[in-house]
Coordinates of C-alpha atoms and ligand atoms in Angstrom, one line a residue:
X1 CA -61.9 122.0 -18.5
X2 CA -63.9 121.5 -15.3
X3 CA -67.6 122.3 -15.6
X4 CA -70.0 122.8 -12.7
X5 CA -73.8 123.1 -12.6
X6 CA -75.1 126.7 -12.0
X7 CA -76.5 125.7 -8.6
X8 CA -73.9 124.0 -6.3
X9 CA -73.2 123.8 -2.6
X10 CA -69.9 122.2 -1.9
X11 CA -71.0 121.0 1.6
X12 CA -73.8 119.1 -0.1
X13 CA -71.4 117.6 -2.6
X14 CA -68.8 116.6 -0.1
X15 CA -71.0 115.5 2.8
X16 CA -74.7 115.0 2.0
X17 CA -73.9 113.2 -1.2
X18 CA -71.4 110.9 0.4
X19 CA -73.9 109.9 3.1
X20 CA -76.6 109.5 0.4
X21 CA -74.3 107.3 -1.6
X22 CA -73.8 104.8 1.2
X23 CA -70.6 106.0 2.9
X24 CA -72.3 107.3 6.0
X25 CA -70.8 104.6 8.3
X26 CA -67.2 105.3 7.2
X27 CA -64.9 107.1 9.6
X28 CA -64.5 110.7 8.7
X29 CA -62.8 112.8 11.4
X30 CA -61.2 112.0 14.8
X31 CA -59.0 113.6 17.4
X32 CA -56.7 112.0 20.0
X33 CA -58.9 113.1 23.0
X34 CA -62.0 113.9 21.0
X35 CA -64.8 112.2 19.2
X36 CA -64.5 109.7 16.2
X37 CA -67.2 110.9 13.8
X38 CA -68.4 108.9 10.7
X39 CA -69.6 110.8 7.7
X40 CA -73.1 110.4 8.9
X41 CA -72.1 111.8 12.4
X42 CA -70.3 114.8 10.9
X43 CA -73.3 115.5 8.6
X44 CA -75.7 115.4 11.6
X45 CA -73.5 117.7 13.7
X46 CA -73.2 120.1 10.7
X47 CA -77.0 120.0 10.2
X48 CA -77.6 120.9 13.8
X49 CA -75.1 123.8 13.6
X50 CA -76.7 125.1 10.4
X51 CA -80.1 125.0 12.2
X52 CA -78.7 126.9 15.2
X53 CA -77.1 129.5 12.9
X54 CA -80.4 130.0 11.0
X55 CA -83.0 129.7 13.7
X56 CA -81.2 130.8 16.9
X57 CA -78.6 133.2 15.5
X58 CA -80.5 134.8 12.7
X59 CA -78.1 133.9 9.9
X60 CA -79.1 134.7 6.4
X61 CA -77.2 133.5 3.3
X62 CA -74.2 135.6 2.6
X63 CA -73.5 136.4 6.3
X64 CA -69.8 135.9 7.3
X65 CA -69.1 133.6 10.2
X66 CA -65.9 133.7 12.1
X67 CA -64.7 130.2 13.1
X68 CA -62.2 130.4 15.9
X69 CA -60.7 127.1 17.0
X70 CA -57.7 124.9 16.8
X71 CA -58.0 121.9 14.5
X72 CA -60.6 119.6 16.0
X73 CA -63.7 117.7 14.8
X74 CA -66.1 120.4 16.1
X75 CA -64.3 123.0 13.9
X76 CA -65.0 120.8 10.8
X77 CA -68.7 120.5 11.8
X78 CA -68.9 124.3 12.2
X79 CA -67.3 124.8 8.8
X80 CA -69.8 122.6 7.1
X81 CA -72.7 124.0 9.2
X82 CA -71.9 127.5 7.9
X83 CA -71.8 126.4 4.3
X84 CA -74.9 124.3 4.6
X85 CA -76.7 127.4 5.9
X86 CA -75.5 129.5 2.9
X87 CA -73.1 131.4 5.1
X88 CA -69.4 132.3 4.4
X89 CA -66.8 130.7 6.6
X90 CA -63.8 132.8 7.8
X91 CA -61.5 130.6 9.9
X92 CA -59.0 132.3 12.1
X93 CA -55.5 131.0 13.1
X94 CA -55.5 130.2 16.8
X95 CA -52.1 132.0 17.1
X96 CA -53.4 135.4 16.0
X97 CA -53.4 138.2 18.5
X98 CA -56.3 140.6 19.3
X99 CA -55.0 143.2 16.8
X100 CA -54.8 140.8 13.9
X101 CA -58.2 139.2 14.7
X102 CA -59.8 142.6 14.9
X103 CA -58.5 143.5 11.5
X104 CA -60.0 140.3 10.1
X105 CA -63.4 140.8 11.7
X106 CA -63.5 144.4 10.4
X107 CA -62.3 143.7 6.9
X108 CA -64.7 140.7 6.4
X109 CA -67.5 142.5 8.2
X110 CA -68.1 139.5 10.3
X111 CA -71.5 139.3 12.0
X112 CA -71.5 135.8 13.6
X113 CA -68.9 133.7 15.4
X114 CA -68.5 130.1 16.6
X115 CA -65.6 129.9 18.9
X116 CA -63.8 127.2 21.0
X117 CA -64.3 128.3 24.6
X118 CA -60.5 127.8 25.0
X119 CA -60.1 131.0 22.9
X120 CA -63.0 132.9 24.5
X121 CA -60.9 135.6 26.2
X122 CA -59.2 136.7 23.0
X123 CA -62.6 136.8 21.1
X124 CA -64.3 138.8 23.9
X125 CA -61.7 141.5 23.6
X126 CA -62.2 141.6 19.8
X127 CA -66.0 141.8 20.2
X128 CA -65.7 144.8 22.4
X129 CA -63.9 146.6 19.5
X130 CA -66.1 145.3 16.6
X131 CA -69.7 146.5 16.6
X132 CA -70.7 144.3 13.6
X133 CA -70.0 141.0 15.5
X134 CA -73.1 140.5 17.6
X135 CA -74.0 136.8 17.4
X136 CA -71.5 134.6 19.2
X137 CA -71.7 131.0 20.5
X138 CA -69.0 129.1 22.3
X139 CA -68.4 125.3 22.1
X140 CA -66.4 122.9 24.2
X141 CA -67.6 124.8 27.3
X142 CA -70.3 123.9 29.8
X143 CA -72.6 126.9 29.3
X144 CA -76.3 126.4 29.2
X145 CA -76.5 128.7 26.1
X146 CA -73.4 127.1 24.6
X147 CA -73.4 125.8 21.0
X148 CA -73.9 122.1 22.0
X149 CA -76.9 123.0 24.2
X150 CA -78.5 124.8 21.3
X151 CA -77.6 122.0 18.9
X152 CA -79.4 119.5 21.1
X153 CA -82.7 121.4 20.6
X154 CA -82.6 120.7 16.8
X155 CA -82.9 117.4 15.1
X156 CA -80.1 116.2 12.7
X157 CA -81.9 117.2 9.5
X158 CA -81.4 120.4 7.6
X159 CA -82.1 121.3 4.0
X160 CA -78.8 122.5 2.7
X161 CA -79.2 125.9 1.1
X162 CA -79.3 125.7 -2.7
X163 CA -76.4 128.1 -3.4
X164 CA -75.1 129.2 -6.8
X165 CA -71.8 127.7 -7.9
X166 CA -70.5 131.3 -7.9
X167 CA -71.7 132.2 -4.4
X168 CA -68.9 133.0 -2.0
X169 CA -68.5 130.2 0.6
X170 CA -65.1 131.0 2.1
X171 CA -62.9 134.1 2.9
X172 CA -59.3 133.1 3.6
X173 CA -56.8 135.7 5.0
X174 CA -53.2 136.0 4.1
X175 CA -50.7 138.5 5.4
X176 CA -49.9 141.2 2.8
X177 CA -46.4 142.5 2.2
X178 CA -47.4 145.7 3.9
X179 CA -48.6 143.8 6.9
X180 CA -52.2 144.6 6.3
X181 CA -54.0 141.2 5.9
X182 CA -55.5 140.5 2.5
X183 CA -58.8 138.7 2.3
X184 CA -59.2 136.2 -0.5
X185 CA -62.7 135.3 -1.6
X186 CA -63.6 131.8 -2.9
X187 CA -66.8 130.3 -4.4
X188 CA -68.4 126.9 -3.9
X189 CA -67.1 125.9 -7.3
X190 CA -63.5 126.8 -6.3
X191 CA -63.7 124.3 -3.4
X192 CA -64.9 121.6 -5.8
X193 CA -62.2 122.5 -8.3
X194 CA -59.4 122.0 -5.8
X195 CA -61.0 118.8 -4.7
X196 CA -60.6 117.6 -8.2
X197 CA -57.2 118.9 -9.4
X198 CA -54.5 118.0 -6.8
X199 CA -56.2 114.9 -5.3
X200 CA -57.2 113.4 -8.6
X201 CA -54.1 114.0 -10.6
X202 CA -51.3 114.0 -8.0
X203 CA -52.2 112.6 -4.6
X204 CA -54.6 109.8 -5.7
X205 CA -55.8 108.9 -2.2
X206 CA -57.6 105.6 -1.4
X207 CA -60.7 105.2 0.7
X208 CA -58.8 103.6 3.6
X209 CA -56.2 106.3 3.8
X210 CA -55.8 108.1 7.2
X211 CA -54.7 111.7 6.7
X212 CA -52.8 113.7 9.3
X213 CA -50.7 116.9 9.4
X214 CA -49.8 120.2 10.9
X215 CA -51.3 123.1 9.0
X216 CA -54.3 124.8 10.7
X217 CA -57.6 124.5 8.8
X218 CA -57.5 128.4 8.7
X219 CA -54.6 128.0 6.2
X220 CA -56.1 126.6 3.0
X221 CA -53.2 124.2 2.7
X222 CA -54.6 122.5 5.9
X223 CA -58.3 123.0 4.9
X224 CA -57.6 121.0 1.7
X225 CA -55.1 118.5 3.0
X226 CA -56.7 117.7 6.3
X227 CA -60.5 118.1 5.6
X228 CA -61.5 118.3 2.0
X229 CA -59.2 116.0 0.2
X230 CA -59.8 112.9 2.3
X231 CA -63.5 113.4 1.8
X232 CA -63.1 113.1 -2.0
X233 CA -62.7 109.3 -1.6
X234 CA -64.4 108.6 1.7
X235 CA -61.1 108.5 3.7
X236 CA -60.6 109.9 7.2
X237 CA -58.5 112.5 8.9
X238 CA -56.9 112.8 12.3
X239 CA -57.1 116.4 13.7
X240 CA -54.4 117.6 16.1
X241 CA -54.8 120.7 18.2
X242 CA -51.0 120.7 18.7
X243 CA -49.1 119.3 15.7
X244 CA -45.5 120.0 16.4
X245 CA -43.1 117.2 15.3
X246 CA -43.4 115.2 18.6
X247 CA -47.2 115.2 18.6
X248 CA -47.2 114.3 14.9
X249 CA -44.8 111.4 15.4
X250 CA -46.9 110.0 18.2
X251 CA -50.2 110.4 16.3
X252 CA -48.8 108.9 13.0
X253 CA -48.0 105.8 15.0
X254 CA -51.1 105.7 17.2
X255 CA -53.6 106.1 14.3
X256 CA -51.6 104.3 11.6
X257 CA -51.7 107.5 9.4
X258 CA -51.0 107.0 5.8
X259 CA -51.0 110.5 4.2
X260 CA -49.1 113.4 5.8
X261 CA -49.4 117.1 5.0
X262 CA -46.8 119.4 6.6
X263 CA -44.0 121.9 5.7
X264 CA -40.3 121.2 5.0
X265 CA -39.3 122.4 8.5
X266 CA -41.4 119.7 10.0
X267 CA -40.1 117.0 7.6
X268 CA -36.5 118.0 8.5
X269 CA -37.2 117.4 12.2
X270 CA -39.2 114.2 11.7
X271 CA -36.5 112.8 9.5
X272 CA -34.1 112.8 12.5
X273 CA -36.0 109.6 13.5
X274 CA -35.8 106.2 11.9
X275 CA -39.1 105.9 10.2
X276 CA -38.5 102.8 8.1
X277 CA -41.6 100.7 8.3
X278 CA -43.8 103.7 8.9
X279 CA -47.5 103.4 8.0
X280 CA -47.1 106.6 5.9
X281 CA -47.4 106.1 2.1
X282 CA -47.8 109.7 0.8
X283 CA -46.2 112.8 2.2
X284 CA -47.0 116.2 0.8
X285 CA -44.7 119.2 1.4
X286 CA -45.9 122.8 0.8
X287 CA -46.0 126.2 2.4
X288 CA -42.3 127.0 1.8
X289 CA -39.7 125.9 -0.7
X290 CA -38.4 122.3 -0.3
X291 CA -34.6 122.2 -0.3
X292 CA -33.2 119.1 -2.1
X293 CA -31.4 118.0 1.1
X294 CA -34.7 117.7 2.9
X295 CA -36.1 115.5 0.1
X296 CA -33.0 113.3 0.4
X297 CA -33.2 113.1 4.3
X298 CA -36.9 112.2 4.1
X299 CA -36.2 109.4 1.6
X300 CA -33.4 108.1 3.7
X301 CA -35.5 108.1 6.9
X302 CA -38.7 106.6 5.4
X303 CA -37.9 105.2 1.9
X304 CA -40.6 107.6 0.6
X305 CA -40.3 110.3 -2.0
X306 CA -41.9 113.6 -1.0
X307 CA -44.7 115.2 -3.1
X308 CA -43.6 118.8 -3.2
X309 CA -46.0 121.5 -4.2
X310 CA -46.6 125.3 -4.4
X311 CA -50.0 126.8 -3.7
X312 CA -51.3 130.1 -2.5
X313 CA -54.2 131.3 -0.4
X314 CA -55.2 133.4 -3.4
X315 CA -55.4 130.2 -5.6
X316 CA -56.9 128.2 -2.7
X317 CA -54.5 125.3 -3.1
X318 CA -51.6 123.7 -4.9
X319 CA -51.2 124.4 -8.6
X320 CA -47.6 123.1 -9.3
X321 CA -46.5 119.7 -8.1
X322 CA -45.2 116.3 -9.0
X323 CA -46.3 112.9 -7.7
X324 CA -43.7 110.5 -6.1
X325 CA -42.9 108.9 -9.5
X326 CA -42.3 112.2 -11.3
X327 CA -40.5 114.1 -8.6
X328 CA -37.2 115.9 -9.5
X329 CA -34.8 117.1 -6.9
X330 CA -34.6 120.9 -7.0
X331 CA -37.9 121.3 -8.9
X332 CA -41.3 121.9 -7.4
X333 CA -43.0 120.0 -10.3
X334 CA -45.1 120.8 -13.3
X335 CA -48.5 122.6 -13.5
X336 CA -51.1 120.5 -11.9
X337 CA -53.6 119.4 -14.7
X338 CA -56.3 122.0 -14.8
X339 CA -53.8 124.8 -14.3
X340 CA -51.4 126.5 -16.7
X341 CA -48.2 128.1 -15.4
X342 CA -45.4 130.1 -17.1
X343 CA -42.4 132.2 -16.2
X344 CA -42.6 135.8 -17.5
X345 CA -40.7 139.1 -17.4
X346 CA -42.1 142.3 -15.9
X347 CA -44.0 143.0 -19.2
X348 CA -45.6 139.6 -19.1
X349 CA -43.5 138.1 -21.9
X350 CA -42.9 134.3 -21.6
X351 CA -39.3 133.5 -20.8
X352 CA -37.5 130.5 -22.1
X353 CA -36.0 127.5 -20.2
X354 CA -33.4 128.5 -17.6
X355 CA -34.4 132.2 -17.5
X356 CA -35.5 133.5 -14.1
X357 CA -38.7 135.5 -14.0
X358 CA -42.0 135.9 -12.3
X359 CA -44.3 132.9 -11.8
X360 CA -47.7 133.4 -13.5
X361 CA -50.5 130.9 -13.2
X362 CA -54.2 130.5 -14.2
X363 CA -56.8 127.8 -13.8
X364 CA -60.1 127.0 -12.3
X365 CA -59.3 129.0 -9.1
X366 CA -57.8 132.4 -8.9
X367 CA -57.3 135.5 -6.9
X368 CA -60.2 137.7 -5.8
X369 CA -59.2 140.0 -3.1
X370 CA -61.9 141.6 -1.0
X371 CA -61.8 145.4 -1.5
X372 CA -58.1 145.5 -2.1
X373 CA -56.2 147.6 -4.6
X374 CA -53.5 144.9 -4.8
X375 CA -55.9 142.9 -7.0
X376 CA -54.5 144.5 -10.1
X377 CA -51.0 143.7 -9.0
X378 CA -51.8 140.0 -8.4
X379 CA -54.0 139.4 -11.5
X380 CA -52.8 140.8 -14.8
X381 CA -54.3 139.8 -18.2
X382 CA -56.1 136.9 -16.5
X383 CA -52.8 135.5 -15.0
X384 CA -52.2 135.3 -11.3
X385 CA -48.7 136.6 -10.3
X386 CA -47.9 134.8 -7.1
X387 CA -44.9 136.9 -6.0
X388 CA -42.4 134.1 -6.5
X389 CA -39.4 134.1 -8.8
X390 CA -39.1 130.8 -10.8
X391 CA -37.3 129.3 -13.8
X392 CA -38.7 126.5 -16.0
X393 CA -36.6 123.7 -17.5
X394 CA -37.0 122.1 -21.0
X395 CA -39.3 119.4 -19.5
X396 CA -41.8 121.9 -18.0
X397 CA -40.6 121.5 -14.4
X398 CA -40.6 124.7 -12.4
X399 CA -37.6 125.6 -10.2
X400 CA -38.1 128.0 -7.3
X401 CA -35.6 130.9 -7.0
X402 CA -36.9 133.4 -4.4
X403 CA -39.8 135.5 -3.2
X404 CA -40.1 138.5 -5.4
X405 CA -41.6 140.7 -2.6
X406 CA -40.9 141.4 1.0
X407 CA -42.7 138.4 2.4
X408 CA -40.7 136.2 4.7
X409 CA -41.5 132.5 4.6
X410 CA -40.3 130.9 7.9
X411 CA -41.2 127.3 8.8
X412 CA -44.2 127.6 6.4
X413 CA -45.5 130.8 7.9
X414 CA -45.9 133.9 5.7
X415 CA -44.6 136.9 7.6
X416 CA -44.8 140.4 6.3
X417 CA -41.7 142.4 7.1
X418 CA -43.5 145.7 7.6
X419 CA -45.8 144.1 10.1
X420 CA -42.9 143.1 12.3
X421 CA -41.3 146.5 11.9
X422 CA -44.6 148.0 13.0
X423 CA -44.6 145.9 16.1
X424 CA -40.9 146.7 17.0
X425 CA -41.5 150.4 16.4
X426 CA -44.0 150.3 19.3
X427 CA -41.2 149.7 21.8
X428 CA -39.9 152.8 23.6
X429 CA -36.3 152.0 22.9
X430 CA -36.6 151.7 19.1
X431 CA -35.8 154.8 17.0
X432 CA -35.9 153.1 13.6
X433 CA -36.0 149.5 12.4
X434 CA -36.1 147.3 9.3
X435 CA -36.9 143.6 9.0
X436 CA -35.7 141.1 6.3
X437 CA -35.8 137.4 5.8
X438 CA -32.4 135.6 5.9
X439 CA -31.7 132.0 4.8
X440 CA -31.8 129.5 7.6
X441 CA -31.0 125.8 7.2
X442 CA -33.9 124.6 9.5
X443 CA -36.6 127.1 8.8
X444 CA -36.0 128.1 5.2
X445 CA -35.8 131.7 6.3
X446 CA -35.8 133.5 9.6
X447 CA -36.9 137.0 10.5
X448 CA -34.0 139.3 11.1
X449 CA -34.4 142.8 12.5
X450 CA -32.0 145.8 12.2
X451 CA -32.7 148.2 15.0
X452 CA -31.5 151.7 15.7
X453 CA -31.9 152.3 19.4
X454 CA -32.8 155.7 20.9
X455 CA -29.8 157.6 22.1
X456 CA -31.0 157.6 25.7
X457 CA -30.9 153.8 25.8
X458 CA -27.6 153.1 27.4
X459 CA -27.8 149.5 28.4
X460 CA -28.1 147.2 25.4
X461 CA -27.8 144.1 27.5
X462 CA -31.0 142.2 27.6
X463 CA -32.5 144.4 24.9
X464 CA -32.6 141.6 22.3
X465 CA -34.7 139.4 24.5
X466 CA -36.9 142.3 25.6
X467 CA -37.6 143.3 22.0
X468 CA -38.3 139.7 21.0
X469 CA -40.8 139.3 23.9
X470 CA -42.4 142.6 23.0
X471 CA -43.0 141.5 19.4
X472 CA -44.4 138.1 20.6
X473 CA -46.9 140.0 22.8
X474 CA -48.0 142.3 19.9
X475 CA -48.4 140.0 17.0
X476 CA -48.5 136.2 16.5
X477 CA -45.4 134.8 18.3
X478 CA -44.1 133.0 15.2
X479 CA -43.4 136.5 13.6
X480 CA -40.8 137.5 16.2
X481 CA -37.3 138.3 15.0
X482 CA -35.0 135.4 15.8
X483 CA -32.0 137.6 15.0
X484 CA -31.7 141.3 16.1
X485 CA -28.7 143.5 15.1
X486 CA -28.2 147.0 16.5
X487 CA -27.0 149.5 13.9
X488 CA -26.4 153.3 13.8
X489 CA -28.6 154.0 10.8
X490 CA -30.6 152.2 8.2
X491 CA -30.0 152.4 4.4
X492 CA -32.6 154.8 2.9
X493 CA -33.1 156.6 -0.4
X494 CA -32.9 160.4 -0.4
X495 CA -36.7 160.4 -0.2
X496 CA -36.5 158.3 2.9
X497 CA -37.6 155.0 1.4
X498 CA -36.1 152.0 3.2
X499 CA -33.7 150.0 1.0
X500 CA -34.4 146.5 2.3
X501 CA -32.4 144.9 -0.5
X502 CA -29.2 146.5 0.9
X503 CA -29.8 144.9 4.3
X504 CA -30.3 141.5 2.7
X505 CA -26.8 141.9 1.2
X506 CA -25.2 143.2 4.4
X507 CA -23.1 140.7 6.2
X508 CA -23.5 141.8 9.8
X509 CA -22.2 139.5 12.6
Ligands
3SK1 O1 -47.9 128.1 0.5 C1 -48.4 127.1 -0.1 O2 -47.6 126.5 -0.8 C2 -49.8 126.8 -0.1 C3 -50.2 125.5 -0.5 C4 -51.5 125.1 -0.5 C5 -52.5 125.9 -0.2 C6 -52.2 127.2 0.2 C7 -50.8 127.6 0.2 C8 -50.6 129.0 0.6

């Protein structure tokens, strides 16, 4: 069992302590066109930001700070600056639209924001609708009152706030099945727990490792894999603002990356290249189920065995996995030491090998939703129900079967069907609609919409593209329906409830 002192600040543990222990000169974070910061550099930047937050922006411990930027070194300095000042970091995905970001600012009652000036336009629109958000500074711009100008007025020293291990340091958002984002709340000790479990027992990084990958730091998969886990051994990370497969390939070669974090979709595309002789030595796949064929293709392309894992924003990071030597095709792995997992029926009874049921997990991290009635659905009798259907084999390996709710997982993105329906319904031509996830070889699943058009819409030509564009303008573009089928009516119960399961079964051309 992991034990932590009553007073703990994870920024002090991961950053101040490493510098104090003599690793200050080691490379910590870098970007292709950006700075190369050692641990001492990052610590100094974070100290200056903490000073700006406290002395210039009036932050008091417990205030929630929106961090709005693509993956880059400055975002990491802001993340640590907030935690050092005793604040709570709420990092937003760069792809979110105004509507989604406004929901986040409202729900988390955000008062402060540090934002990359590249995203200023979006944030200004959000600020106009959110009266709580009054303190905002932009970075990577040239303004006289920009964050860097304020940072320059402080020295690089700051006494990290002495927080309690159970103080909140992070609120991470995840889309709910209803489309209303859920806020998950995590403590300083949760961050230290994930820094111990997966890295120590499964990944086992070395100080000279160079981490790289695609998930945004706003997604806890990326926060752990690209920022926190390298820091557990004094390793470094390459941060890419655009991390599609072409950029990843280039950067892996350019920086001699050794540890890769990305999703199966990305591994499938990367595996089309001959990567024998690659500098990579550890490759972690999560965010969506890993098909056995992707594991095989990656092994053929690189000679490396993938480290598969399942995590959840609610749990902060990966809780079932297997290292390269213990991987089994078709299985995600076993419970990561520190966690317990089982497969249960609806009543919570443990099922035996081969039986399909709900995945339940517990350990040093767990789900705490912010003011959300779904808490009692996710956590029952101390067990976290992740919403996945699994079976377990006789050796304790967990085999993924399906999502047990209406969440669509496409290319590693969680997409709530009702949210896409809501967006479609805003188009004048749509009388009724329903959205489901359907299997797709490349993306795991894709979003498919069934649409009933209004009778006055005579010309269907071009309507598919128009609706797709409309959704892309309304919500984050990755949520748009890649397939749209026009139907006369949707299957509903006599009380009007949509029967999505019937659409999933329907074979429509
Ligand atoms: O989706 C996952 O598998 C995952 C992995 C690590 C951290 C967070 C998540 C959601």
